[in-house]
Short mmCIF file of C-alpha atoms in Angstrom, two decimals:
data_model
loop_
_atom_site.label_atom_id
_atom_site.label_comp_id
_atom_site.label_asym_id
_atom_site.label_seq_id
_atom_site.Cartn_x
_atom_site.Cartn_y
_atom_site.Cartn_z
CA UNK A 296 35.39 -38.45 4.97
CA UNK A 297 34.23 -34.98 5.99
CA UNK A 298 30.66 -34.26 7.14
CA UNK A 299 28.40 -31.55 5.71
CA UNK A 300 29.64 -27.98 6.00
CA UNK A 301 28.21 -25.97 8.94
CA UNK A 302 26.71 -23.50 6.46
CA UNK A 303 24.81 -26.34 4.73
CA UNK A 304 23.34 -27.46 8.07
CA UNK A 305 22.45 -23.85 8.99
CA UNK A 306 20.77 -23.22 5.64
CA UNK A 307 18.85 -26.50 5.87
CA UNK A 308 17.58 -25.56 9.34
CA UNK A 309 16.70 -22.03 8.20
CA UNK A 310 14.90 -23.47 5.15
CA UNK A 311 12.83 -25.70 7.46
CA UNK A 312 11.97 -22.71 9.68
CA UNK A 313 11.16 -20.53 6.64
CA UNK A 314 8.89 -23.28 5.27
CA UNK A 315 7.18 -23.36 8.66
CA UNK A 316 6.75 -19.58 8.44
CA UNK A 317 5.11 -19.89 5.02
CA UNK A 318 3.04 -22.83 6.23
CA UNK A 319 1.48 -20.59 8.91
CA UNK A 320 -0.20 -18.60 6.11
CA UNK A 321 -1.52 -21.81 4.52
CA UNK A 322 -2.66 -23.09 7.91
CA UNK A 323 -4.36 -19.75 8.62
CA UNK A 324 -6.30 -20.04 5.35
CA UNK A 325 -7.29 -23.61 6.24
CA UNK A 326 -8.41 -22.67 9.77
CA UNK A 327 -10.32 -19.66 8.46
CA UNK A 328 -12.31 -21.97 6.21
CA UNK A 329 -12.92 -24.40 9.05
CA UNK A 330 -13.91 -21.77 11.64
CA UNK A 331 -16.01 -19.57 9.37
CA UNK A 332 -19.26 -21.42 10.19
CA UNK A 333 -18.61 -20.80 13.93
CA UNK A 334 -18.09 -17.10 13.30
CA UNK A 335 -21.21 -16.98 11.11
CA UNK A 336 -23.23 -18.69 13.85
CA UNK A 337 -21.96 -16.23 16.48
CA UNK A 338 -22.60 -13.26 14.19
CA UNK A 339 -26.10 -14.62 13.49
CA UNK A 340 -26.82 -14.86 17.22
CA UNK A 341 -25.47 -11.33 17.78
CA UNK A 342 -27.63 -9.94 14.96
CA UNK A 343 -30.72 -11.83 16.18
CA UNK A 344 -30.35 -10.53 19.73
CA UNK A 345 -29.09 -7.09 18.68
CA UNK A 346 -25.87 -7.46 20.70
CA UNK A 347 -23.50 -4.52 20.69
CA UNK A 348 -20.50 -6.01 22.50
CA UNK A 349 -18.54 -9.23 22.92
CA UNK A 350 -18.45 -11.02 26.29
CA UNK A 351 -14.67 -10.94 26.70
CA UNK A 352 -14.46 -9.00 29.96
CA UNK A 353 -17.51 -9.58 32.12
CA UNK A 354 -16.38 -8.08 35.40
CA UNK A 355 -17.78 -4.55 35.12
CA UNK A 356 -20.35 -2.56 33.15
CA UNK A 357 -17.83 -0.53 31.24
CA UNK A 358 -15.72 -3.59 30.35
CA UNK A 359 -18.65 -5.85 29.42
CA UNK A 360 -20.24 -3.22 27.17
CA UNK A 361 -17.50 -0.70 26.42
CA UNK A 362 -19.44 0.78 23.52
CA UNK A 363 -22.50 1.46 25.69
CA UNK A 364 -20.68 2.76 28.75
CA UNK A 365 -21.14 6.26 30.08
CA UNK A 366 -19.00 8.85 28.39
CA UNK A 367 -16.79 9.92 31.25
CA UNK A 368 -17.07 7.63 34.24
CA UNK A 369 -14.27 7.31 36.73
CA UNK A 370 -11.60 4.69 36.03
CA UNK A 371 -12.42 4.12 32.38
CA UNK A 372 -10.82 6.97 30.56
CA UNK A 373 -7.29 5.94 29.69
CA UNK A 374 -5.07 2.86 29.82
CA UNK A 375 -2.79 2.55 32.84
CA UNK A 376 -5.11 4.81 34.82
CA UNK A 377 -5.72 3.83 38.41
CA UNK A 378 -8.23 1.14 37.94
CA UNK A 379 -10.36 -1.08 40.07
CA UNK A 380 -10.42 -3.79 37.40
CA UNK A 381 -7.24 -4.70 35.53
CA UNK A 382 -9.07 -4.90 32.21
CA UNK A 383 -9.04 -1.14 31.82
CA UNK A 384 -5.27 -1.32 31.44
CA UNK A 385 -5.53 -3.85 28.65
CA UNK A 386 -7.64 -2.02 26.16
CA UNK A 387 -7.27 1.41 24.75
CA UNK A 388 -9.64 4.20 25.73
CA UNK A 389 -12.94 4.22 23.91
CA UNK A 390 -13.02 6.92 21.29
CA UNK A 391 -16.53 8.26 21.54
CA UNK A 392 -17.39 10.44 18.67
CA UNK A 393 -19.91 13.00 19.82
CA UNK A 394 -22.31 14.03 17.14
CA UNK A 395 -22.25 17.62 16.10
CA UNK A 396 -24.53 19.55 18.45
CA UNK A 397 -23.91 23.15 17.60
CA UNK A 398 -25.38 25.59 20.04
CA UNK A 399 -27.48 28.32 18.52
CA UNK A 400 -25.72 31.65 18.44
CA UNK A 401 -27.34 34.13 20.83
CA UNK A 402 -28.84 37.11 19.08
CA UNK B 186 29.34 -21.97 -7.81
CA UNK B 187 30.31 -18.33 -8.20
CA UNK B 188 33.39 -17.26 -6.21
CA UNK B 189 31.32 -14.61 -4.36
CA UNK B 190 28.83 -17.17 -3.06
CA UNK B 191 31.63 -19.58 -2.16
CA UNK B 192 33.36 -16.79 -0.22
CA UNK B 193 30.20 -15.93 1.71
CA UNK B 194 29.65 -19.61 2.51
CA UNK B 195 33.19 -19.86 3.83
CA UNK B 196 32.59 -16.77 5.99
CA UNK B 197 29.35 -18.32 7.29
CA UNK B 198 31.19 -21.60 8.03
CA UNK B 199 33.75 -19.64 9.97
CA UNK B 200 31.21 -17.57 11.91
CA UNK B 201 29.20 -20.68 12.80
CA UNK B 202 32.35 -22.37 14.10
CA UNK B 203 33.06 -19.21 16.08
CA UNK B 204 29.53 -19.18 17.50
CA UNK B 205 29.85 -22.88 18.40
CA UNK B 206 32.92 -22.08 20.50
CA UNK B 207 30.71 -19.96 22.80
CA UNK B 208 27.78 -22.35 22.57
CA UNK B 209 26.07 -21.70 25.92
CA UNK B 210 26.19 -17.93 25.61
CA UNK B 211 24.93 -17.87 22.04
CA UNK B 212 22.21 -20.47 22.58
CA UNK B 213 21.05 -18.47 25.60
CA UNK B 214 20.93 -15.32 23.49
CA UNK B 215 19.00 -17.14 20.75
CA UNK B 216 16.49 -18.44 23.33
CA UNK B 217 15.92 -15.01 24.93
CA UNK B 218 15.66 -13.35 21.53
CA UNK B 219 13.20 -15.96 20.22
CA UNK B 220 11.17 -15.64 23.44
CA UNK B 221 10.86 -11.89 22.98
CA UNK B 222 9.74 -12.33 19.36
CA UNK B 223 7.33 -15.04 20.54
CA UNK B 224 5.65 -12.73 23.05
CA UNK B 225 5.51 -9.75 20.68
CA UNK B 226 4.21 -11.87 17.80
CA UNK B 227 1.66 -13.61 20.06
CA UNK B 228 0.26 -10.25 21.17
CA UNK B 229 0.21 -8.99 17.60
CA UNK B 230 -1.50 -12.07 16.15
CA UNK B 231 -3.97 -12.36 19.03
CA UNK B 232 -5.08 -8.74 19.09
CA UNK B 233 -5.36 -8.50 15.31
CA UNK B 234 -7.44 -11.70 15.12
CA UNK B 235 -9.58 -10.61 18.07
CA UNK B 236 -10.29 -7.22 16.50
CA UNK B 237 -11.31 -8.92 13.25
CA UNK B 238 -13.45 -11.44 15.14
CA UNK B 239 -15.23 -8.74 17.15
CA UNK B 240 -15.99 -6.56 14.13
CA UNK B 241 -17.19 -9.59 12.12
CA UNK B 242 -19.46 -10.71 14.96
CA UNK B 243 -20.93 -7.25 15.57
CA UNK B 244 -21.58 -6.37 11.95
CA UNK B 245 -25.27 -7.15 12.45
CA UNK B 246 -25.73 -5.06 15.59
CA UNK B 247 -28.42 -2.33 15.48
CA UNK B 248 -27.59 0.65 13.24
CA UNK B 249 -28.38 3.16 16.00
CA UNK B 250 -28.82 2.68 19.75
CA UNK B 251 -30.46 5.62 21.46
CA UNK B 252 -29.64 6.11 25.13
CA UNK B 253 -31.14 8.74 27.40
CA UNK B 254 -28.76 10.65 29.62
CA UNK B 255 -29.55 12.15 33.00
CA UNK B 256 -26.78 14.09 34.73
CA UNK B 257 -24.24 12.48 32.45
CA UNK B 258 -25.32 8.93 33.23
CA UNK B 259 -27.26 6.42 31.18
CA UNK B 260 -30.90 6.45 32.32
CA UNK B 261 -34.13 4.61 31.51
CA UNK B 262 -36.27 5.54 28.52
CA UNK B 263 -39.60 6.77 29.96
CA UNK B 264 -43.00 6.06 28.39
CA UNK B 265 -43.80 8.39 25.51
CA UNK B 266 -40.13 8.97 24.71
CA UNK B 267 -40.09 6.81 21.56
CA UNK B 268 -43.07 8.81 20.28
CA UNK B 269 -41.03 12.01 20.65
CA UNK B 270 -38.72 10.64 17.99
CA UNK B 271 -41.70 10.94 15.70
CA UNK B 272 -41.31 9.99 12.12
CA UNK B 273 -37.75 10.55 11.03
CA UNK B 274 -37.18 9.78 7.37
CA UNK B 275 -35.01 6.70 6.89
CA UNK B 276 -35.87 5.04 10.21
CA UNK B 277 -37.46 1.71 9.37
CA UNK B 278 -38.22 0.49 12.86
CA UNK B 279 -37.67 1.45 16.48
CA UNK B 280 -37.92 -0.92 19.39
CA UNK B 281 -37.36 -0.51 23.10
CA UNK B 282 -34.72 -2.89 24.46
CA UNK B 283 -34.63 -4.33 27.96
CA UNK B 284 -31.33 -5.44 29.38
CA UNK B 285 -29.28 -5.02 32.53
CA UNK B 286 -26.70 -6.53 34.82
CA UNK B 287 -27.04 -8.98 37.64
CA UNK B 288 -24.30 -9.90 40.10
CA UNK B 289 -24.54 -13.52 41.16
CA UNK B 290 -23.03 -13.88 44.64
CA UNK B 291 -22.98 -17.70 44.28
CA UNK B 292 -20.15 -17.69 41.75
CA UNK B 293 -19.24 -14.00 42.18
CA UNK B 294 -19.87 -13.27 38.50
CA UNK B 295 -21.76 -10.62 36.54
CA UNK B 296 -24.45 -11.71 34.11
CA UNK B 297 -26.16 -9.75 31.37
CA UNK B 298 -29.93 -10.21 31.59
CA UNK B 299 -31.70 -9.47 28.34
CA UNK B 300 -35.15 -9.72 26.79
CA UNK B 301 -34.69 -11.09 23.26
CA UNK B 302 -36.84 -10.22 20.24
CA UNK B 303 -38.12 -13.77 20.04
CA UNK B 304 -40.61 -15.13 22.53
CA UNK B 305 -39.43 -16.98 25.62
CA UNK B 306 -41.92 -18.77 27.84
CA UNK B 307 -42.37 -17.00 31.21
CA UNK B 308 -40.46 -18.74 33.99
CA UNK B 309 -37.88 -20.03 31.52
CA UNK B 310 -34.31 -18.88 30.86
CA UNK B 311 -32.01 -19.35 27.90
CA UNK B 312 -28.52 -19.09 29.36
CA UNK B 313 -25.05 -18.51 27.96
CA UNK B 314 -22.59 -21.42 27.84
CA UNK B 315 -20.12 -19.74 30.23
CA UNK B 316 -22.78 -19.34 32.90
CA UNK B 317 -24.03 -22.90 32.34
CA UNK B 318 -20.51 -24.23 32.85
CA UNK B 319 -19.83 -22.10 35.93
CA UNK B 320 -23.11 -22.99 37.66
CA UNK B 321 -23.22 -26.57 36.30
CA UNK B 322 -26.61 -26.04 34.63
CA UNK B 323 -28.25 -27.98 31.83
CA UNK B 324 -31.65 -27.64 30.10
CA UNK B 325 -34.43 -28.69 32.47
CA UNK B 326 -32.55 -27.66 35.64
CA UNK B 327 -33.99 -25.09 38.01
CA UNK B 328 -31.96 -22.08 39.04
CA UNK B 329 -32.88 -19.34 41.46
CA UNK B 330 -31.63 -15.79 41.68
CA UNK B 331 -32.25 -13.33 44.49
CA UNK B 332 -33.39 -10.06 42.97
CA UNK B 333 -32.13 -6.65 44.06
CA UNK B 334 -35.31 -6.25 46.12
CA UNK B 335 -34.48 -9.41 48.08
CA UNK B 336 -37.14 -11.68 46.57
CA UNK B 337 -36.08 -15.13 45.36
CA UNK B 338 -37.05 -16.07 41.80
CA UNK B 339 -36.87 -19.65 40.49
CA UNK B 340 -36.49 -20.25 36.77
CA UNK B 341 -36.25 -23.34 34.59
CA UNK B 342 -33.35 -23.50 32.15
CA UNK B 343 -35.06 -23.85 28.77
CA UNK B 344 -31.93 -23.94 26.65
CA UNK B 345 -28.21 -23.30 26.74
CA UNK B 346 -26.97 -21.06 23.92
CA UNK B 347 -24.51 -22.81 21.57
CA UNK B 348 -21.00 -23.16 22.96
CA UNK B 349 -19.62 -22.13 19.56
CA UNK B 350 -21.03 -18.63 20.02
CA UNK B 351 -19.50 -18.20 23.47
CA UNK B 352 -17.46 -15.12 22.60
CA UNK B 353 -20.73 -13.20 22.24
CA UNK B 354 -22.93 -15.02 24.71
CA UNK B 355 -20.89 -16.43 27.64
CA UNK B 356 -22.75 -14.48 30.33
CA UNK B 357 -26.13 -13.94 28.70
CA UNK B 358 -29.40 -14.74 30.44
CA UNK B 359 -32.37 -14.41 28.08
CA UNK B 360 -35.78 -14.21 29.72
CA UNK B 361 -39.36 -13.14 29.05
CA UNK B 362 -40.27 -9.45 29.31
CA UNK B 363 -42.70 -10.10 32.19
CA UNK B 364 -40.00 -11.96 34.17
CA UNK B 365 -37.46 -9.22 33.48
CA UNK B 366 -39.79 -6.48 34.72
CA UNK B 367 -40.76 -8.51 37.82
CA UNK B 368 -37.21 -9.47 38.64
CA UNK B 369 -35.69 -5.99 38.39
CA UNK B 370 -38.93 -4.22 39.41
CA UNK B 371 -38.57 -2.31 36.20
CA UNK B 372 -41.17 0.44 35.93
CA UNK B 373 -43.94 -0.35 33.44
CA UNK B 374 -43.49 1.23 30.01
CA UNK B 375 -39.81 2.02 30.63
CA UNK B 376 -37.00 0.63 28.49
CA UNK B 377 -33.21 0.44 28.81
CA UNK B 378 -32.57 1.98 25.42
CA UNK B 379 -34.03 2.12 21.92
CA UNK B 380 -32.67 0.27 18.87
CA UNK B 381 -33.35 1.93 15.54
CA UNK B 382 -32.90 0.29 12.17
CA UNK B 383 -31.99 2.50 9.26
CA UNK B 384 -32.23 0.95 5.80
CA UNK B 385 -29.78 3.17 3.96
CA UNK B 386 -26.28 3.23 5.50
CA UNK B 387 -25.71 6.67 3.93
CA UNK B 388 -28.51 8.10 6.06
CA UNK B 389 -27.38 6.79 9.45
CA UNK B 390 -25.37 9.88 10.39
CA UNK B 391 -28.14 12.22 9.26
CA UNK B 392 -30.68 10.25 11.28
CA UNK B 393 -28.41 10.38 14.34
CA UNK B 394 -27.88 14.12 13.94
CA UNK B 395 -31.65 14.65 13.70
CA UNK B 396 -32.16 12.53 16.83
CA UNK B 397 -29.55 14.52 18.70
CA UNK B 398 -31.24 17.75 17.65
CA UNK B 399 -34.77 16.56 18.50
CA UNK B 400 -33.82 14.99 21.83
CA UNK B 401 -31.04 16.97 23.52
CA UNK B 402 -30.91 14.50 26.44
CA UNK B 403 -30.24 11.54 24.16
CA UNK B 404 -27.02 9.90 23.09
CA UNK B 405 -27.16 8.05 19.77
CA UNK B 406 -24.52 5.30 19.41
CA UNK B 407 -23.97 4.33 15.80
CA UNK B 408 -23.03 0.86 14.63
CA UNK B 409 -20.01 2.29 12.81
CA UNK B 410 -18.92 3.75 16.16
CA UNK B 411 -19.30 0.32 17.80
CA UNK B 412 -17.26 -1.31 15.04
CA UNK B 413 -14.63 1.41 15.20
CA UNK B 414 -14.39 0.97 18.96
CA UNK B 415 -13.68 -2.71 18.48
CA UNK B 416 -11.30 -2.00 15.61
CA UNK B 417 -9.14 0.03 17.97
CA UNK B 418 -9.87 -1.46 21.36
CA UNK B 419 -6.93 -3.82 21.59
CA UNK B 420 -4.42 -1.55 20.05
CA UNK B 421 -1.32 -3.54 20.89
CA UNK B 422 0.90 -0.51 20.94
CA UNK B 423 -1.20 1.15 23.60
CA UNK B 424 -2.54 -1.55 25.82
CA UNK B 425 -1.09 -5.01 26.17
CA UNK B 426 2.39 -4.28 24.91
CA UNK B 427 2.85 -1.26 27.12
CA UNK B 428 1.44 -2.96 30.17
CA UNK B 429 3.12 -6.33 29.94
CA UNK B 430 6.05 -6.14 27.61
CA UNK B 431 7.75 -2.88 28.47
CA UNK B 432 9.97 -4.68 31.00
CA UNK B 433 10.94 -7.40 28.52
CA UNK B 434 11.65 -4.93 25.73
CA UNK B 435 13.84 -2.76 27.96
CA UNK B 436 15.71 -5.85 29.21
CA UNK B 437 16.39 -6.94 25.65
CA UNK B 438 17.43 -3.44 24.62
CA UNK B 439 19.98 -3.48 27.47
CA UNK B 440 21.23 -6.88 26.27
CA UNK B 441 21.58 -5.63 22.69
CA UNK B 442 23.21 -2.40 23.86
CA UNK B 443 25.65 -4.42 25.97
CA UNK B 444 26.62 -6.40 22.89
CA UNK B 445 26.84 -3.25 20.79
CA UNK B 446 28.86 -1.28 23.32
CA UNK B 447 31.75 -3.66 23.75
CA UNK B 448 33.37 -6.87 22.61
CA UNK B 449 34.69 -9.57 24.88
CA UNK B 450 38.48 -9.86 25.13
CA UNK B 451 38.26 -13.19 23.33
CA UNK B 452 36.38 -11.66 20.39
CA UNK B 453 38.88 -8.81 20.18
CA UNK B 454 41.78 -11.27 20.11
CA UNK B 455 40.05 -13.27 17.41
CA UNK B 456 39.67 -10.17 15.24
CA UNK B 457 43.32 -9.23 15.86
CA UNK B 458 44.49 -12.68 14.78
CA UNK B 459 42.27 -12.63 11.68
CA UNK B 460 43.66 -9.25 10.68
CA UNK B 461 47.22 -10.39 11.41
CA UNK B 462 46.88 -13.41 9.14
CA UNK B 463 45.67 -11.23 6.31
CA UNK B 464 41.86 -10.81 6.58
CA UNK B 465 40.63 -7.53 5.25
CA UNK B 466 38.47 -5.24 7.37
CA UNK B 467 35.56 -5.85 4.95
CA UNK B 468 35.81 -9.63 5.47
CA UNK B 469 35.70 -9.28 9.25
CA UNK B 470 32.64 -7.02 9.01
CA UNK B 471 30.94 -9.39 6.52
CA UNK B 472 31.59 -12.33 8.82
CA UNK B 473 30.00 -10.50 11.75
CA UNK B 474 27.13 -9.36 9.57
CA UNK B 475 26.35 -13.00 8.84
CA UNK B 476 26.54 -13.76 12.55
CA UNK B 477 23.99 -11.05 13.40
CA UNK B 478 21.74 -11.93 10.48
CA UNK B 479 21.72 -15.67 11.21
CA UNK B 480 20.99 -15.22 14.92
CA UNK B 481 18.25 -12.63 14.38
CA UNK B 482 16.53 -14.36 11.43
CA UNK B 483 16.59 -17.69 13.28
CA UNK B 484 15.15 -16.03 16.41
CA UNK B 485 12.44 -14.32 14.38
CA UNK B 486 11.40 -17.53 12.61
CA UNK B 487 11.41 -19.65 15.80
CA UNK B 488 9.57 -16.97 17.82
CA UNK B 489 6.97 -16.29 15.15
CA UNK B 490 6.26 -19.99 14.51
CA UNK B 491 5.84 -20.64 18.23
CA UNK B 492 3.55 -17.58 18.51
CA UNK B 493 1.33 -18.73 15.64
CA UNK B 494 0.97 -22.21 17.16
CA UNK B 495 0.28 -20.68 20.58
CA UNK B 496 -2.41 -18.28 19.40
CA UNK B 497 -4.26 -20.28 16.77
CA UNK B 498 -3.62 -23.91 17.73
CA UNK B 499 -3.61 -23.54 21.53
CA UNK B 500 -6.13 -20.64 21.67
CA UNK B 501 -3.61 -18.23 23.25
CA UNK B 502 -3.60 -20.27 26.46
CA UNK B 503 -0.75 -18.22 28.01
CA UNK B 504 -2.75 -14.97 27.69
CA UNK B 505 -5.83 -16.35 29.36
CA UNK B 506 -4.84 -15.45 32.93
CA UNK B 507 -3.96 -11.91 31.79
CA UNK B 508 -7.10 -11.35 29.73
CA UNK B 509 -9.34 -12.92 32.32
CA UNK B 510 -8.70 -9.98 34.58
CA UNK B 511 -11.02 -10.36 37.53
CA UNK B 512 -13.82 -11.84 35.48
CA UNK B 513 -15.13 -15.14 36.76
CA UNK B 514 -16.89 -15.85 33.49
CA UNK B 515 -14.31 -16.04 30.76
CA UNK B 516 -15.45 -17.26 27.36
CA UNK B 517 -13.76 -20.25 25.75
CA UNK B 518 -13.23 -19.46 22.11
CA UNK B 519 -11.02 -20.24 19.13
CA UNK B 520 -10.08 -17.25 17.03
CA UNK B 521 -10.38 -17.32 13.26
CA UNK B 522 -6.80 -16.67 12.08
CA UNK B 523 -6.17 -13.29 10.53
CA UNK B 524 -2.55 -12.39 9.85
CA UNK B 525 -1.69 -8.79 9.16
CA UNK B 526 1.17 -9.02 6.62
CA UNK B 527 2.29 -5.45 7.25
CA UNK B 528 2.49 -6.05 11.00
CA UNK B 529 4.54 -9.23 10.44
CA UNK B 530 6.87 -7.31 8.12
CA UNK B 531 7.19 -4.54 10.73
CA UNK B 532 7.97 -7.09 13.44
CA UNK B 533 10.58 -8.69 11.15
CA UNK B 534 12.17 -5.32 10.42
CA UNK B 535 12.29 -4.23 14.05
CA UNK B 536 13.64 -7.52 15.35
CA UNK B 537 16.21 -8.34 12.65
CA UNK B 538 17.63 -4.98 11.56
CA UNK B 539 18.50 -3.37 14.93
CA UNK B 540 20.26 -6.48 16.20
CA UNK B 541 22.25 -6.99 13.00
CA UNK B 542 23.27 -3.34 13.13
CA UNK B 543 24.09 -3.55 16.86
CA UNK B 544 26.50 -6.41 16.19
CA UNK B 545 28.26 -4.51 13.42
CA UNK B 546 29.08 -1.26 15.26
CA UNK B 547 31.75 -2.51 17.72
CA UNK B 548 33.17 -4.86 15.13
CA UNK B 549 33.69 -1.98 12.75
CA UNK B 550 35.54 -0.11 15.50
CA UNK B 551 37.74 -3.11 16.35
CA UNK B 552 38.32 -4.14 12.75
CA UNK B 553 39.56 -0.73 11.69
CA UNK B 554 42.23 -0.49 14.42
CA UNK B 555 45.71 -1.93 14.27
CA UNK B 556 45.76 -5.74 14.85
CA UNK B 557 48.67 -5.43 17.24
CA UNK B 558 46.77 -2.90 19.39
CA UNK B 559 43.61 -5.01 19.28
CA UNK B 560 45.45 -8.14 20.42
CA UNK B 561 47.26 -6.31 23.20
CA UNK B 562 44.13 -4.53 24.46
#
């Protein structure tokens, strides 16, 4: 008696892995439903306190509140720059969008 | 079963048997390949979910924050400044905010001190869960901080903010306005910045432009700017991937190039024998195509599955030491899963297609030469 063909085993294994791949989307939908109240609670707290940043990197002013940091301070302008704190290498430079302040034309 | 399918299955049977003959080498390749996909997919899933989380959390932040600049640096808002704003159409409310940083030498961590909108009893603190954990504090405990002027202040912990909101509040210390001003010796009537609420989102930019015109030393920061900052902050192409993965990607590219650039003597002999016993060039190429496709698809699926479990079921535990940086206070949080289908498709394309193609190139060269020459080479 011969066993199953190698291709049958390979396809079975790939089918299991592909089902796992599809299951990640179902699991993501399930987790989203379960974790939504947590997100809503955090968002509620942020709105109540008027928070502008998340507390992911707490080591320096410009990493704790990147949106509120000075426009052009040393060590915060581009990733991979010489940096006192390693965090600056992990996130991209903040794209400040200066509002239009047109200077008046001299007469 | 159609003859075409049966033929492909036979080719796959043959290529699997051939792979099994070099088991260690091929399993090693599969493991390295899957590991690379795992790291890339973990970064992709983590950063995408984090961006979504941050923008969802900060959707309720103030529409406009007005900072005052002195010599290019953020400075305090002096008394009378809010009145200079006057009555700008569209601005519903303006309030001075008080917040700042405090470095705690006990645990060598930075805290964010803040006066909330709601009342807090003087002498009492509401602290973030990260700080409570690090200092071992619970409601009712007393904690003292030495202010920048050298005076020691003792506070009672009134409440610990909910652990579930840690991503936004890990290092927060909420205190009464009087305590804040005493502790930092903040000049009376001064504020850190001003939060403005604008009812109509269409008017926010106009309001900001008017503010910028009326107060040349001010810097308005719009909520849309805050959200955009967080939408782009962990751009995986720029930051994490470049910093951490460039070495791994180059190493894998060398591995793939090595495979593409030459065949082992054993593989060449195998192709020679196949051609000598009557295999067509097309069959040899199809067989190798299946080899490349099976290895790369399997690596992608294994790597991606492991990455999903790592990021969303184990809270990206392997990234923690990297993301922690030098911060003592690192929030504990579970991300709400958000999978970017386009990014997954891109990852699939860039992991499966180049490898499959890399396998085919040398085979095509070997399969189109004379079997006798291939076997003798």
